[in-house]
Coordinates of C-alpha atoms and ligand atoms in Angstrom, one line a residue:
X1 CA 0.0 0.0 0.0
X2 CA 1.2 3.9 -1.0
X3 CA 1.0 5.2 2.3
X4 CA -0.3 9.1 2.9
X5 CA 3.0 10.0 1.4
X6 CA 1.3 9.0 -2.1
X7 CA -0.5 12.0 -1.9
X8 CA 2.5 14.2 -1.7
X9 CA 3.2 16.2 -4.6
X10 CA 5.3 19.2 -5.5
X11 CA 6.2 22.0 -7.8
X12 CA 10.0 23.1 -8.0
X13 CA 11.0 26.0 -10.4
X14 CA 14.2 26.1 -12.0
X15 CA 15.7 29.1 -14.5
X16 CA 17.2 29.1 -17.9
X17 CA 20.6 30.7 -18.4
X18 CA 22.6 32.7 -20.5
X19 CA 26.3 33.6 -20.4
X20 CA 27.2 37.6 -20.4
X21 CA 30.9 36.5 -20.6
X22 CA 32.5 32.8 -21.9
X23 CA 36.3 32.7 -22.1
X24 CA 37.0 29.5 -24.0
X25 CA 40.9 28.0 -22.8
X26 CA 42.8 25.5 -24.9
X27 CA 41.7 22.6 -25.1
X28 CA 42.8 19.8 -22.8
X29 CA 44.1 16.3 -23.0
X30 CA 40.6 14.9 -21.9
X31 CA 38.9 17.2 -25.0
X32 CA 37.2 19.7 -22.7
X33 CA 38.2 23.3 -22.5
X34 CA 38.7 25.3 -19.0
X35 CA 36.1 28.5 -19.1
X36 CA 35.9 31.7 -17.6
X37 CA 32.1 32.6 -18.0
X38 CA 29.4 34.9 -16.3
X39 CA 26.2 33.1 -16.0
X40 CA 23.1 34.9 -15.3
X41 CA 19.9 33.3 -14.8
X42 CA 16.8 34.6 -16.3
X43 CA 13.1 34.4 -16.0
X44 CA 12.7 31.9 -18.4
X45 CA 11.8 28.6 -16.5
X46 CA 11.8 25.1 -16.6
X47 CA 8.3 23.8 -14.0
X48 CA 9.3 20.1 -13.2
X49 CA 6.1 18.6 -11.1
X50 CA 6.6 15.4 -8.8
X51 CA 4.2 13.4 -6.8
X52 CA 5.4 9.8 -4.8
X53 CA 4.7 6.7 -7.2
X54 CA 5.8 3.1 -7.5
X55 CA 8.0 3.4 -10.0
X56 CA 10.5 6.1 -11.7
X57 CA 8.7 7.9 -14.8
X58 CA 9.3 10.9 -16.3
X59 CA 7.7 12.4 -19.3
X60 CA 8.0 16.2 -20.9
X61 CA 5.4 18.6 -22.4
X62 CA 5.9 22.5 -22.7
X63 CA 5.3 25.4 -24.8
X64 CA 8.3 23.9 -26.5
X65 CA 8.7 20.6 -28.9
X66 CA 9.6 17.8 -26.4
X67 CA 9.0 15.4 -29.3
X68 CA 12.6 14.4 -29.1
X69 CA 13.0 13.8 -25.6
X70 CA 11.6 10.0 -25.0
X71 CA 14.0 8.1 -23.9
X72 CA 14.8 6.3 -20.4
X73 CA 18.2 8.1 -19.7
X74 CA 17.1 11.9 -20.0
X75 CA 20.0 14.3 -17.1
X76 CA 16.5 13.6 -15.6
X77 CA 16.1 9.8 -15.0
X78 CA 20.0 10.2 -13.8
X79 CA 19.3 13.1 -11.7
X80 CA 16.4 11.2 -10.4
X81 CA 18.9 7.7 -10.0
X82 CA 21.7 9.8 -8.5
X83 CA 20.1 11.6 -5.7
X84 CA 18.1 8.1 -4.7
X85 CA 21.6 6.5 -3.9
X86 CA 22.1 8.8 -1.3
X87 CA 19.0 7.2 0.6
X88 CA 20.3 6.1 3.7
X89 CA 19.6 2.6 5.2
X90 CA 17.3 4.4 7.8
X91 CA 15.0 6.1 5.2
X92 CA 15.1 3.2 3.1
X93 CA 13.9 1.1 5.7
X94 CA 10.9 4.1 6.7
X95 CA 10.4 3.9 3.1
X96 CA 9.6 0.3 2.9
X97 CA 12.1 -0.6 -0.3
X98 CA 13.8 -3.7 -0.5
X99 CA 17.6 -4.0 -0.8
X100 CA 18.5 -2.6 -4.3
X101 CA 14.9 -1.3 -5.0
X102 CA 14.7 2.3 -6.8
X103 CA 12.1 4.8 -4.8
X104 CA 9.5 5.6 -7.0
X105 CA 8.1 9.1 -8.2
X106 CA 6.6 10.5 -10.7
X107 CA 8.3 13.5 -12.7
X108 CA 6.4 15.9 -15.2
X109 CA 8.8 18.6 -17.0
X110 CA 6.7 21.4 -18.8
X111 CA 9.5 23.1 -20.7
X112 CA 10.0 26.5 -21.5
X113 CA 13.6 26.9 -22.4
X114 CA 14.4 26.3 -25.7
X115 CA 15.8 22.4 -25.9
X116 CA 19.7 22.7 -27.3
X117 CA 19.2 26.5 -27.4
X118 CA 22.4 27.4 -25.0
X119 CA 20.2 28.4 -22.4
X120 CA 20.6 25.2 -19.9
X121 CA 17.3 23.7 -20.2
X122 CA 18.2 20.2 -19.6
X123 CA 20.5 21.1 -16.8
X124 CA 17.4 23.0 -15.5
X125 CA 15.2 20.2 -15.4
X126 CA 18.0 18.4 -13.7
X127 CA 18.6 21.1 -10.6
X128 CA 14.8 21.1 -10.0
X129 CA 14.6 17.0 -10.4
X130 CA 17.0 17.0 -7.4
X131 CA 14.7 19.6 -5.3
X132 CA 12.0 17.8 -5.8
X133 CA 13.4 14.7 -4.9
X134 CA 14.7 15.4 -1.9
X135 CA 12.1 16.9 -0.7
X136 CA 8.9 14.1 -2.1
X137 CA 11.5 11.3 -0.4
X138 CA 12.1 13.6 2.5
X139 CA 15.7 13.2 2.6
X140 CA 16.9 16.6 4.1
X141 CA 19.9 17.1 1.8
X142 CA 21.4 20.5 2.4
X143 CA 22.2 23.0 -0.9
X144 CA 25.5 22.0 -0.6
X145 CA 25.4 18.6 -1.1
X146 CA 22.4 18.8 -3.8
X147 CA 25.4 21.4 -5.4
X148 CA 27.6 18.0 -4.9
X149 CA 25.3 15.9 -7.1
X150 CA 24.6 18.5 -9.1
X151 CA 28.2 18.8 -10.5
X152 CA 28.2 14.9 -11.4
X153 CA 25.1 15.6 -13.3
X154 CA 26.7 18.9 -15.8
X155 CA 28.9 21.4 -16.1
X156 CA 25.9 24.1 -15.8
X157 CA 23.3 21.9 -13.7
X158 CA 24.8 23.6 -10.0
X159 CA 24.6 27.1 -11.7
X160 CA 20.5 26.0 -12.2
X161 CA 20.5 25.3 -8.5
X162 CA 22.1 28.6 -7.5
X163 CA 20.7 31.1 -9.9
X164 CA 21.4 34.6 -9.6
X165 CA 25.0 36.2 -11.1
X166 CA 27.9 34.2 -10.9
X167 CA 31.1 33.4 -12.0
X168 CA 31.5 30.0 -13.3
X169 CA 35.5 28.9 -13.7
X170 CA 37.0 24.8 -14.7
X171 CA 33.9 23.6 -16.7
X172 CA 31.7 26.2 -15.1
X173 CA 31.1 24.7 -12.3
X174 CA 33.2 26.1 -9.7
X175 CA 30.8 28.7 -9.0
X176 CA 31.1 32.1 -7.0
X177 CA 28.2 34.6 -6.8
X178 CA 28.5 38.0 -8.1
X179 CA 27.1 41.1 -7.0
X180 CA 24.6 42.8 -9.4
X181 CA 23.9 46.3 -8.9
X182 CA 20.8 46.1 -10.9
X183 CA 18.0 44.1 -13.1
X184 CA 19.2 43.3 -16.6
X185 CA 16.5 43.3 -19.6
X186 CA 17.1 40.7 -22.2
X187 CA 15.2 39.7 -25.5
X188 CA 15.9 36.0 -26.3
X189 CA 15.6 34.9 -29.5
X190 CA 15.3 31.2 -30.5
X191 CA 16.5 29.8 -34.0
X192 CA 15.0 27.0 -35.7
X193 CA 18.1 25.2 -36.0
X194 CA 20.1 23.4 -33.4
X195 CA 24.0 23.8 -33.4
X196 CA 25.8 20.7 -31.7
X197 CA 28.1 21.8 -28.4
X198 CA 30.6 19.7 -28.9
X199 CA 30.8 20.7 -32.6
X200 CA 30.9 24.7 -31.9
X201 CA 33.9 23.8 -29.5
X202 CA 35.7 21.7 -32.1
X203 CA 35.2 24.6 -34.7
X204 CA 36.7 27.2 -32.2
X205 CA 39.9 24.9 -32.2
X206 CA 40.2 24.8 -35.8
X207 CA 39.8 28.6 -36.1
X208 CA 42.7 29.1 -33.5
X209 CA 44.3 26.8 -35.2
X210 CA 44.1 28.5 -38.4
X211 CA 44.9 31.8 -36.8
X212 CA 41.4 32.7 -37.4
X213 CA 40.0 33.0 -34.1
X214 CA 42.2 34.9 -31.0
X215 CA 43.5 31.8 -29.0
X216 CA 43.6 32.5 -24.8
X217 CA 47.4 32.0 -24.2
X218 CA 46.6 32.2 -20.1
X219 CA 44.0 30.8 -17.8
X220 CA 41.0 32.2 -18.7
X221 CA 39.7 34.5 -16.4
X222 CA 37.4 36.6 -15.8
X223 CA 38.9 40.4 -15.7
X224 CA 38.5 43.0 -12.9
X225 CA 36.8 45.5 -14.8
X226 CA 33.9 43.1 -15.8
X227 CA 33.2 41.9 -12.1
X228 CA 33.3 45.9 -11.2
X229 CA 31.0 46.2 -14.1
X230 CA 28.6 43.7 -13.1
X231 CA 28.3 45.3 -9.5
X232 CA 27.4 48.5 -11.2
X233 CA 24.4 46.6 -13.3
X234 CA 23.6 49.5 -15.6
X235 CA 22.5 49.0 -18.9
X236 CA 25.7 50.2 -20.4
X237 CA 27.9 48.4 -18.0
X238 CA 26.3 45.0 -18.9
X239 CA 26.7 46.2 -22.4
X240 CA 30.6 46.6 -21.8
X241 CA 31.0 43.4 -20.8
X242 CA 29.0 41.2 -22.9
X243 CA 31.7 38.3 -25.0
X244 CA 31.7 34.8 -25.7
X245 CA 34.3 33.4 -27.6
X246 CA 32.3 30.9 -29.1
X247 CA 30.0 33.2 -30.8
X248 CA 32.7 33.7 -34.2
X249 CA 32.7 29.8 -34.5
X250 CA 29.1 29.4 -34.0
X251 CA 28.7 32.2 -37.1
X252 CA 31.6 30.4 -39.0
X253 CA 29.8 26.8 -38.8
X254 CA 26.1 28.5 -39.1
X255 CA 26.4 31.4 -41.5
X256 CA 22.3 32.2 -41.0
X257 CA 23.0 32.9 -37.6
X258 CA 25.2 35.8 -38.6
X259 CA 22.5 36.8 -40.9
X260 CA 20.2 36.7 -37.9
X261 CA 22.2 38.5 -35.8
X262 CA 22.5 41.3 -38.0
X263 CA 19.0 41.3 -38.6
X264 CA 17.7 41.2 -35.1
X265 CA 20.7 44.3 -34.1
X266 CA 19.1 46.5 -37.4
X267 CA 15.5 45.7 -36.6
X268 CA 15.8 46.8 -32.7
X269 CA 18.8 48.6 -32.2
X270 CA 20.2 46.6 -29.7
X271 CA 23.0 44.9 -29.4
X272 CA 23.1 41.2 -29.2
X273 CA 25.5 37.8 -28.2
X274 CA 25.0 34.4 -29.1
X275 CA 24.2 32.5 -25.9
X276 CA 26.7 29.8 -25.2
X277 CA 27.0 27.8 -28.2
X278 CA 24.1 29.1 -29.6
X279 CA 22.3 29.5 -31.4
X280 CA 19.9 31.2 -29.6
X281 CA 20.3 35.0 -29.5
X282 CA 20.5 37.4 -26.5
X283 CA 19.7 41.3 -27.2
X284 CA 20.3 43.6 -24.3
X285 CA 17.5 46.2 -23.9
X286 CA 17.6 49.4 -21.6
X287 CA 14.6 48.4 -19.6
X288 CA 11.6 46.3 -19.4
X289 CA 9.5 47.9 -21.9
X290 CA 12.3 48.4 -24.5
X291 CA 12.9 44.4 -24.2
X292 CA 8.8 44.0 -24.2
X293 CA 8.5 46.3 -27.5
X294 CA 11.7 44.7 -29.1
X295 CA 10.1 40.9 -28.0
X296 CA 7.1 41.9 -29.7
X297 CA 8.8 43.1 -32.8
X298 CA 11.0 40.1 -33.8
X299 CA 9.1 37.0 -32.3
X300 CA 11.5 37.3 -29.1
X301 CA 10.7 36.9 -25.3
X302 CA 11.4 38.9 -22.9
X303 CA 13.0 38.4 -19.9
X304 CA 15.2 39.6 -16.6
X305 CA 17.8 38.6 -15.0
X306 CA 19.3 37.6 -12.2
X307 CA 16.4 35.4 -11.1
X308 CA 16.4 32.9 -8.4
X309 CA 17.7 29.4 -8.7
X310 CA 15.7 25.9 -8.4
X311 CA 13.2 26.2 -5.6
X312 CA 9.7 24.6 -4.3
X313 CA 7.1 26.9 -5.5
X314 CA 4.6 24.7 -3.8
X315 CA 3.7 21.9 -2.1
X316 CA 0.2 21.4 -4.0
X317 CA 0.5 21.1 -7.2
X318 CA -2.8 20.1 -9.4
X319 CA -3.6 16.5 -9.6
X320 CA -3.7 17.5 -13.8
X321 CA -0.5 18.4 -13.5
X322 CA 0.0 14.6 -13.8
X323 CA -2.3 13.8 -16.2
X324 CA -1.0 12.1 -19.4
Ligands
LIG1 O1 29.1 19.9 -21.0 P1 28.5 19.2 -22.2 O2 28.2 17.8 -21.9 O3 27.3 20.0 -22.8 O4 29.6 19.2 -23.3 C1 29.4 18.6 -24.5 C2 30.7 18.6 -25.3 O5 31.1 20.0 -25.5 C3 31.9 18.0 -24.7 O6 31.9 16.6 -24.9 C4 33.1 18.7 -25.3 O7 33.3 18.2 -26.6 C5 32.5 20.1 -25.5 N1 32.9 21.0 -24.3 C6 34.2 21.4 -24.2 N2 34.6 22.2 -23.2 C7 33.7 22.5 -22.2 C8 32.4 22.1 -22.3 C9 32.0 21.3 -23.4 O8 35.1 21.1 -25.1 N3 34.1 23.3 -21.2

């Protein structure tokens, strides 16, 4: 029998990101490259719903196409299978599971960040799988050690957890907050094209290798000026500091997204960054109703940022929620 705890459900809240700054290193023996970035979370989120069930299952709906994402090992299944193992014996015994048993639970994901956009949508989904783990199993975990699990999950899944401003330095996960002295207005733009990580990455190495791209000869870092400009938070002091080094060799491997860039900078006269490895499209607006107006104008959405990181929104979430 599902005891009272069946009825528990919850609703956990977790942001989309973008990255004001990414300093891209040379690439390492293990094919990963140290960064120097400035993530920001914005109020674009990612609504992950969990009730207590007999088994794991997890399935995705949103205002954007989840088509793709069917399978059995989504960074949420291992999320949900990661933060399990830390059950100890006691609260597997309260929990009635036999030796080896997976807890069940019972995950919806209504997306909102654009899927392979840049913007740390799956890594979203995995920072508020975590909360809401923890907290349907009752398990007590402190932020800390959800931030623990969090880094085995993805580079950008503790940054989910933490939201805010922050500096993100090794694979962006070693993670220190930054003072912002203000909101900052943003107009995402979406393309209707994916562009592969992994692929952006390799193209920045052939660049530099070509002499086409700067290369970073030191540690990439991020400079003085651009945390002093962050704790000032005007408009143009975000503007000054806005550069990701991926950005020429997303353009270089997806000339459109030049194109668009151009296009979206003419059309609203604001300037704009690729987010990440793209291809999604960040323009920086003055204030709220510039972004709003500008949003409106090239099929955008507009957000602000720093927002809050994964966090229980509530502890009643409609039983429709669940509904297939
Ligand atoms: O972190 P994520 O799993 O999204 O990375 C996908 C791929 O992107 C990696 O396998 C690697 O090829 C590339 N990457 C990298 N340096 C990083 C992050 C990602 O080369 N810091």
């Amino acid at each position: 029998m599902l005891s009272d705890a069946a009825l528990r459900t919850v609703h956990v809240r977790a942001p989309g990101k973008i990255n004001l700054v990414l300093h891209v290193g040379a690439v390492q023996p293990d094919g990963y490259h140290p960064l120097a970035t400035v993530f920001q979370a914005v109020s674009l989120y990612e609504d992950v719903y969990a009730r207590s069930a007999r088994e794991l299952s997890v399935s995705f709906r949103g205002s954007v196409d989840t088509s793709e994402l069917t399978g059995e090992d989504t960074l949420v299944h291992r999320a949900a299978k990661l933060i399990a193992a830390q059950l100890t014996p006691e609260q597997r015994d309260e929990m009635e599971l036999l030796p080896g048993a997976m807890p069940g639970i019972r995950i919806v994901v209504n997306k909102h960040v654009p899927i392979a956009g840049g913007m740390g949508g799956g890594s979203a989904d995995a920072a508020a799988t975590l909360v809401a783990c923890n907290d349907i199993w009752n398990m007590g975990l402190d932020r800390a050690t959800l931030g623990d699990l969090a880094a085995a999950l993805g580079a950008d899944v503790p940054f989910s957890l933490q939201g805010g401003t922050a500096m993100g330095l090794g694979r962006g996960d070693l993670l220190t907050p930054m003072l912002t002295g203000g909101e900052a207005h943003w107009v995402l733009v979406p393309s209707d094209f994916g562009l592969s990580t992994p692929a952006v990455y390799g193209e920045l190495d052939i660049m530099r290798a070509a002499g086409t791209a700067p290369g970073r000869l030191d540690a990439p870092h991020i400079p003085a000026e651009t945390v002093a400009a962050i704790r000032e938070g005007s408009y143009p002091a975000y503007a000054s500091v806005l550069d990701n080094d991926l950005q020429a060799a997303a353009f270089s491997l997806e000339p459109r997204l030049r194109e668009r860039m151009r296009h979206l900078e003419t059309r609203t006269g604001l300037g704009g960054i690729v987010s990440g490895s793209g291809p999604t499209i960040v323009l920086l607006a003055p204030d709220e109703e510039s972004a709003q107006q500008a949003a409106a104008e090239v099929g955008g959405i507009a957000v602000t940022g720093g927002v809050h990181g994964a966090r229980i929104e509530s502890r009643d979430a409609l039983a429709e929620e669940f509904l297939d």
